[in-house]
Amino acid sequence: MAVPVGVGSAELGNEVPHFFCGMRPRPLLNADDTPVPACPVPVDLNRQIPPGVPVSEAASRGALSSLVGRTRAQVLDAVAERPHSRTAQLAHCLSLSMASVSEHTATLREARLIDSYRHRGTVRHLVTPLGAQLLSGTEGRIG
């Protein structure tokens, strides 16, 4: 276990991330009592967790909805669940107007979260790998 030592006893520069070193970089002693420069692990002060720690499904869905908007997140989720869906099908399953779905799919397409193509007079939609990756942290329905 690392123990804090005096600030002047080790030179900081190539710090090792350490969760328990406080808010500022400082030297710590390793198991051999050798000073090791340590820096704080970045922590999201709102959630009090370090990066990479899984968050709850509800928090992920809420974050996606906050990022792109609730309705747009629902459209993205519907496209992922129903690959090759027509705009009219998405509008029906989401209880939205076709104009609204068309606007949301255009924005999602510009952001490269979905791809659209024409097929026999209709426009069909697919989620892109980027869109799927964005949804991967939100397993379950958005809404």
PDB file of C-alpha atoms in Angstrom:
ATOM      1  CA  MET A   1       0.000   0.000   0.000  1.00  0.00           C
ATOM      2  CA  ALA A   2       1.362   3.422  -0.925  1.00  0.00           C
ATOM      3  CA  VAL A   3       1.955   5.913   1.885  1.00  0.00           C
ATOM      4  CA  PRO A   4       2.335   9.686   1.317  1.00  0.00           C
ATOM      5  CA  VAL A   5       5.823  11.122   1.781  1.00  0.00           C
ATOM      6  CA  GLY A   6       7.020  14.711   1.940  1.00  0.00           C
ATOM      7  CA  VAL A   7       6.442  16.737  -1.225  1.00  0.00           C
ATOM      8  CA  GLY A   8      10.159  17.452  -1.648  1.00  0.00           C
ATOM      9  CA  SER A   9      11.314  13.835  -1.397  1.00  0.00           C
ATOM     10  CA  ALA A  10      10.428  12.775  -4.958  1.00  0.00           C
ATOM     11  CA  GLU A  11      10.341  14.634  -8.220  1.00  0.00           C
ATOM     12  CA  LEU A  12       7.039  14.586 -10.086  1.00  0.00           C
ATOM     13  CA  GLY A  13       6.967  14.174 -13.855  1.00  0.00           C
ATOM     14  CA  ASN A  14       5.993  10.656 -14.958  1.00  0.00           C
ATOM     15  CA  GLU A  15       3.130  10.280 -12.516  1.00  0.00           C
ATOM     16  CA  VAL A  16       1.346   6.985 -11.963  1.00  0.00           C
ATOM     17  CA  PRO A  17      -2.446   7.316 -11.700  1.00  0.00           C
ATOM     18  CA  HIS A  18      -3.495   6.575  -8.138  1.00  0.00           C
ATOM     19  CA  PHE A  19      -7.016   6.723  -6.767  1.00  0.00           C
ATOM     20  CA  PHE A  20      -6.025   7.553  -3.176  1.00  0.00           C
ATOM     21  CA  CYS A  21      -3.449  10.314  -3.653  1.00  0.00           C
ATOM     22  CA  GLY A  22      -5.888  13.192  -3.209  1.00  0.00           C
ATOM     23  CA  MET A  23      -6.666  16.008  -5.605  1.00  0.00           C
ATOM     24  CA  ARG A  24      -3.052  16.987  -6.459  1.00  0.00           C
ATOM     25  CA  PRO A  25      -0.078  14.996  -7.734  1.00  0.00           C
ATOM     26  CA  ARG A  26       2.278  13.940  -4.946  1.00  0.00           C
ATOM     27  CA  PRO A  27       4.906  11.315  -4.220  1.00  0.00           C
ATOM     28  CA  LEU A  28       3.859   8.060  -2.567  1.00  0.00           C
ATOM     29  CA  LEU A  29       5.986   5.215  -1.216  1.00  0.00           C
ATOM     30  CA  ASN A  30       5.726   1.864  -2.962  1.00  0.00           C
ATOM     31  CA  ALA A  31       6.173  -1.529  -1.247  1.00  0.00           C
ATOM     32  CA  ASP A  32       9.989  -1.073  -1.298  1.00  0.00           C
ATOM     33  CA  ASP A  33       9.726   2.369   0.394  1.00  0.00           C
ATOM     34  CA  THR A  34      10.822   4.012  -2.852  1.00  0.00           C
ATOM     35  CA  PRO A  35       9.059   7.319  -3.668  1.00  0.00           C
ATOM     36  CA  VAL A  36       6.776   6.988  -6.691  1.00  0.00           C
ATOM     37  CA  PRO A  37       5.209  10.081  -8.250  1.00  0.00           C
ATOM     38  CA  ALA A  38       1.431   9.711  -8.266  1.00  0.00           C
ATOM     39  CA  CYS A  39      -1.344  11.783  -9.774  1.00  0.00           C
ATOM     40  CA  PRO A  40      -5.060  11.612  -9.041  1.00  0.00           C
ATOM     41  CA  VAL A  41      -7.248   9.363 -11.162  1.00  0.00           C
ATOM     42  CA  PRO A  42      -9.760  11.557 -13.010  1.00  0.00           C
ATOM     43  CA  VAL A  43     -13.137  11.272 -11.294  1.00  0.00           C
ATOM     44  CA  ASP A  44     -16.494  12.540 -12.485  1.00  0.00           C
ATOM     45  CA  LEU A  45     -17.344  14.700  -9.483  1.00  0.00           C
ATOM     46  CA  ASN A  46     -21.055  14.636 -10.339  1.00  0.00           C
ATOM     47  CA  ARG A  47     -21.225  10.827 -10.229  1.00  0.00           C
ATOM     48  CA  GLN A  48     -18.169  10.213  -8.014  1.00  0.00           C
ATOM     49  CA  ILE A  49     -16.865   7.376 -10.186  1.00  0.00           C
ATOM     50  CA  PRO A  50     -13.657   7.028 -12.200  1.00  0.00           C
ATOM     51  CA  PRO A  51     -13.876   6.744 -16.008  1.00  0.00           C
ATOM     52  CA  GLY A  52     -14.449   3.251 -17.358  1.00  0.00           C
ATOM     53  CA  VAL A  53     -16.624   2.140 -14.448  1.00  0.00           C
ATOM     54  CA  PRO A  54     -19.974   0.904 -15.784  1.00  0.00           C
ATOM     55  CA  VAL A  55     -22.983   3.099 -15.106  1.00  0.00           C
ATOM     56  CA  SER A  56     -26.560   1.994 -14.650  1.00  0.00           C
ATOM     57  CA  GLU A  57     -28.776   1.334 -17.660  1.00  0.00           C
ATOM     58  CA  ALA A  58     -31.147   4.125 -16.609  1.00  0.00           C
ATOM     59  CA  ALA A  59     -28.259   6.605 -16.349  1.00  0.00           C
ATOM     60  CA  SER A  60     -26.984   5.621 -19.806  1.00  0.00           C
ATOM     61  CA  ARG A  61     -30.427   6.044 -21.385  1.00  0.00           C
ATOM     62  CA  GLY A  62     -30.869   9.381 -19.645  1.00  0.00           C
ATOM     63  CA  ALA A  63     -27.462  10.559 -20.825  1.00  0.00           C
ATOM     64  CA  LEU A  64     -28.213   9.601 -24.436  1.00  0.00           C
ATOM     65  CA  SER A  65     -31.580  11.349 -24.262  1.00  0.00           C
ATOM     66  CA  SER A  66     -29.895  14.440 -22.826  1.00  0.00           C
ATOM     67  CA  LEU A  67     -27.270  14.352 -25.544  1.00  0.00           C
ATOM     68  CA  VAL A  68     -29.450  13.956 -28.630  1.00  0.00           C
ATOM     69  CA  GLY A  69     -32.941  14.643 -27.247  1.00  0.00           C
ATOM     70  CA  ARG A  70     -35.563  12.174 -26.051  1.00  0.00           C
ATOM     71  CA  THR A  71     -37.457  11.807 -29.329  1.00  0.00           C
ATOM     72  CA  ARG A  72     -34.308  11.559 -31.435  1.00  0.00           C
ATOM     73  CA  ALA A  73     -32.939   8.899 -29.052  1.00  0.00           C
ATOM     74  CA  GLN A  74     -36.209   6.978 -29.468  1.00  0.00           C
ATOM     75  CA  VAL A  75     -35.906   7.209 -33.268  1.00  0.00           C
ATOM     76  CA  LEU A  76     -32.316   5.936 -33.112  1.00  0.00           C
ATOM     77  CA  ASP A  77     -33.408   3.073 -30.857  1.00  0.00           C
ATOM     78  CA  ALA A  78     -36.314   2.199 -33.199  1.00  0.00           C
ATOM     79  CA  VAL A  79     -34.013   2.157 -36.249  1.00  0.00           C
ATOM     80  CA  ALA A  80     -31.643  -0.186 -34.387  1.00  0.00           C
ATOM     81  CA  GLU A  81     -34.479  -2.506 -33.351  1.00  0.00           C
ATOM     82  CA  ARG A  82     -36.108  -2.504 -36.800  1.00  0.00           C
ATOM     83  CA  PRO A  83     -33.365  -2.538 -39.443  1.00  0.00           C
ATOM     84  CA  HIS A  84     -34.491  -1.518 -42.948  1.00  0.00           C
ATOM     85  CA  SER A  85     -37.643   0.157 -41.571  1.00  0.00           C
ATOM     86  CA  ARG A  86     -39.439   2.685 -43.713  1.00  0.00           C
ATOM     87  CA  THR A  87     -40.013   6.199 -42.407  1.00  0.00           C
ATOM     88  CA  ALA A  88     -43.760   5.473 -42.223  1.00  0.00           C
ATOM     89  CA  GLN A  89     -43.148   2.351 -40.121  1.00  0.00           C
ATOM     90  CA  LEU A  90     -40.987   4.302 -37.679  1.00  0.00           C
ATOM     91  CA  ALA A  91     -43.611   7.054 -37.476  1.00  0.00           C
ATOM     92  CA  HIS A  92     -46.313   4.490 -36.748  1.00  0.00           C
ATOM     93  CA  CYS A  93     -44.390   2.572 -34.061  1.00  0.00           C
ATOM     94  CA  LEU A  94     -43.301   5.803 -32.322  1.00  0.00           C
ATOM     95  CA  SER A  95     -46.663   7.590 -32.740  1.00  0.00           C
ATOM     96  CA  LEU A  96     -44.956  10.502 -34.483  1.00  0.00           C
ATOM     97  CA  SER A  97     -45.723  12.308 -37.709  1.00  0.00           C
ATOM     98  CA  MET A  98     -43.780  11.284 -40.807  1.00  0.00           C
ATOM     99  CA  ALA A  99     -42.415  14.839 -41.029  1.00  0.00           C
ATOM    100  CA  SER A 100     -41.038  14.587 -37.491  1.00  0.00           C
ATOM    101  CA  VAL A 101     -39.438  11.191 -38.132  1.00  0.00           C
ATOM    102  CA  SER A 102     -38.012  12.440 -41.421  1.00  0.00           C
ATOM    103  CA  GLU A 103     -36.440  15.436 -39.665  1.00  0.00           C
ATOM    104  CA  HIS A 104     -34.971  13.272 -36.883  1.00  0.00           C
ATOM    105  CA  THR A 105     -33.603  10.676 -39.314  1.00  0.00           C
ATOM    106  CA  ALA A 106     -31.992  13.453 -41.367  1.00  0.00           C
ATOM    107  CA  THR A 107     -30.211  14.748 -38.266  1.00  0.00           C
ATOM    108  CA  LEU A 108     -29.149  11.238 -37.219  1.00  0.00           C
ATOM    109  CA  ARG A 109     -27.900  10.602 -40.763  1.00  0.00           C
ATOM    110  CA  GLU A 110     -25.859  13.846 -40.736  1.00  0.00           C
ATOM    111  CA  ALA A 111     -24.321  12.717 -37.436  1.00  0.00           C
ATOM    112  CA  ARG A 112     -23.556   9.336 -39.088  1.00  0.00           C
ATOM    113  CA  LEU A 113     -25.567   7.445 -36.493  1.00  0.00           C
ATOM    114  CA  ILE A 114     -27.881   5.955 -39.123  1.00  0.00           C
ATOM    115  CA  ASP A 115     -27.722   5.328 -42.857  1.00  0.00           C
ATOM    116  CA  SER A 116     -30.690   5.626 -45.213  1.00  0.00           C
ATOM    117  CA  TYR A 117     -31.309   4.323 -48.701  1.00  0.00           C
ATOM    118  CA  ARG A 118     -34.118   4.373 -51.255  1.00  0.00           C
ATOM    119  CA  HIS A 119     -35.978   1.196 -52.092  1.00  0.00           C
ATOM    120  CA  ARG A 120     -38.981   1.175 -54.467  1.00  0.00           C
ATOM    121  CA  GLY A 121     -40.100   4.689 -53.701  1.00  0.00           C
ATOM    122  CA  THR A 122     -39.520   4.489 -49.952  1.00  0.00           C
ATOM    123  CA  VAL A 123     -36.641   5.478 -47.700  1.00  0.00           C
ATOM    124  CA  ARG A 124     -35.317   2.766 -45.391  1.00  0.00           C
ATOM    125  CA  HIS A 125     -33.029   3.226 -42.416  1.00  0.00           C
ATOM    126  CA  LEU A 126     -30.200   1.259 -40.766  1.00  0.00           C
ATOM    127  CA  VAL A 127     -28.141   2.027 -37.682  1.00  0.00           C
ATOM    128  CA  THR A 128     -24.414   2.552 -38.384  1.00  0.00           C
ATOM    129  CA  PRO A 129     -21.616   1.018 -36.297  1.00  0.00           C
ATOM    130  CA  LEU A 130     -21.209   4.421 -34.608  1.00  0.00           C
ATOM    131  CA  GLY A 131     -24.924   4.532 -33.773  1.00  0.00           C
ATOM    132  CA  ALA A 132     -24.805   0.960 -32.484  1.00  0.00           C
ATOM    133  CA  GLN A 133     -21.800   1.826 -30.327  1.00  0.00           C
ATOM    134  CA  LEU A 134     -23.645   4.823 -28.907  1.00  0.00           C
ATOM    135  CA  LEU A 135     -26.620   2.599 -28.103  1.00  0.00           C
ATOM    136  CA  SER A 136     -24.469  -0.190 -26.637  1.00  0.00           C
ATOM    137  CA  GLY A 137     -24.290   1.617 -23.306  1.00  0.00           C
ATOM    138  CA  THR A 138     -28.073   2.003 -23.245  1.00  0.00           C
ATOM    139  CA  GLU A 139     -29.194  -1.604 -23.507  1.00  0.00           C
ATOM    140  CA  GLY A 140     -32.947  -1.604 -23.318  1.00  0.00           C
ATOM    141  CA  ARG A 141     -35.633   0.722 -24.607  1.00  0.00           C
ATOM    142  CA  ILE A 142     -35.234   4.472 -24.531  1.00  0.00           C
ATOM    143  CA  GLY A 143     -38.189   6.541 -23.492  1.00  0.00           C
TER     144      GLY A 143
END
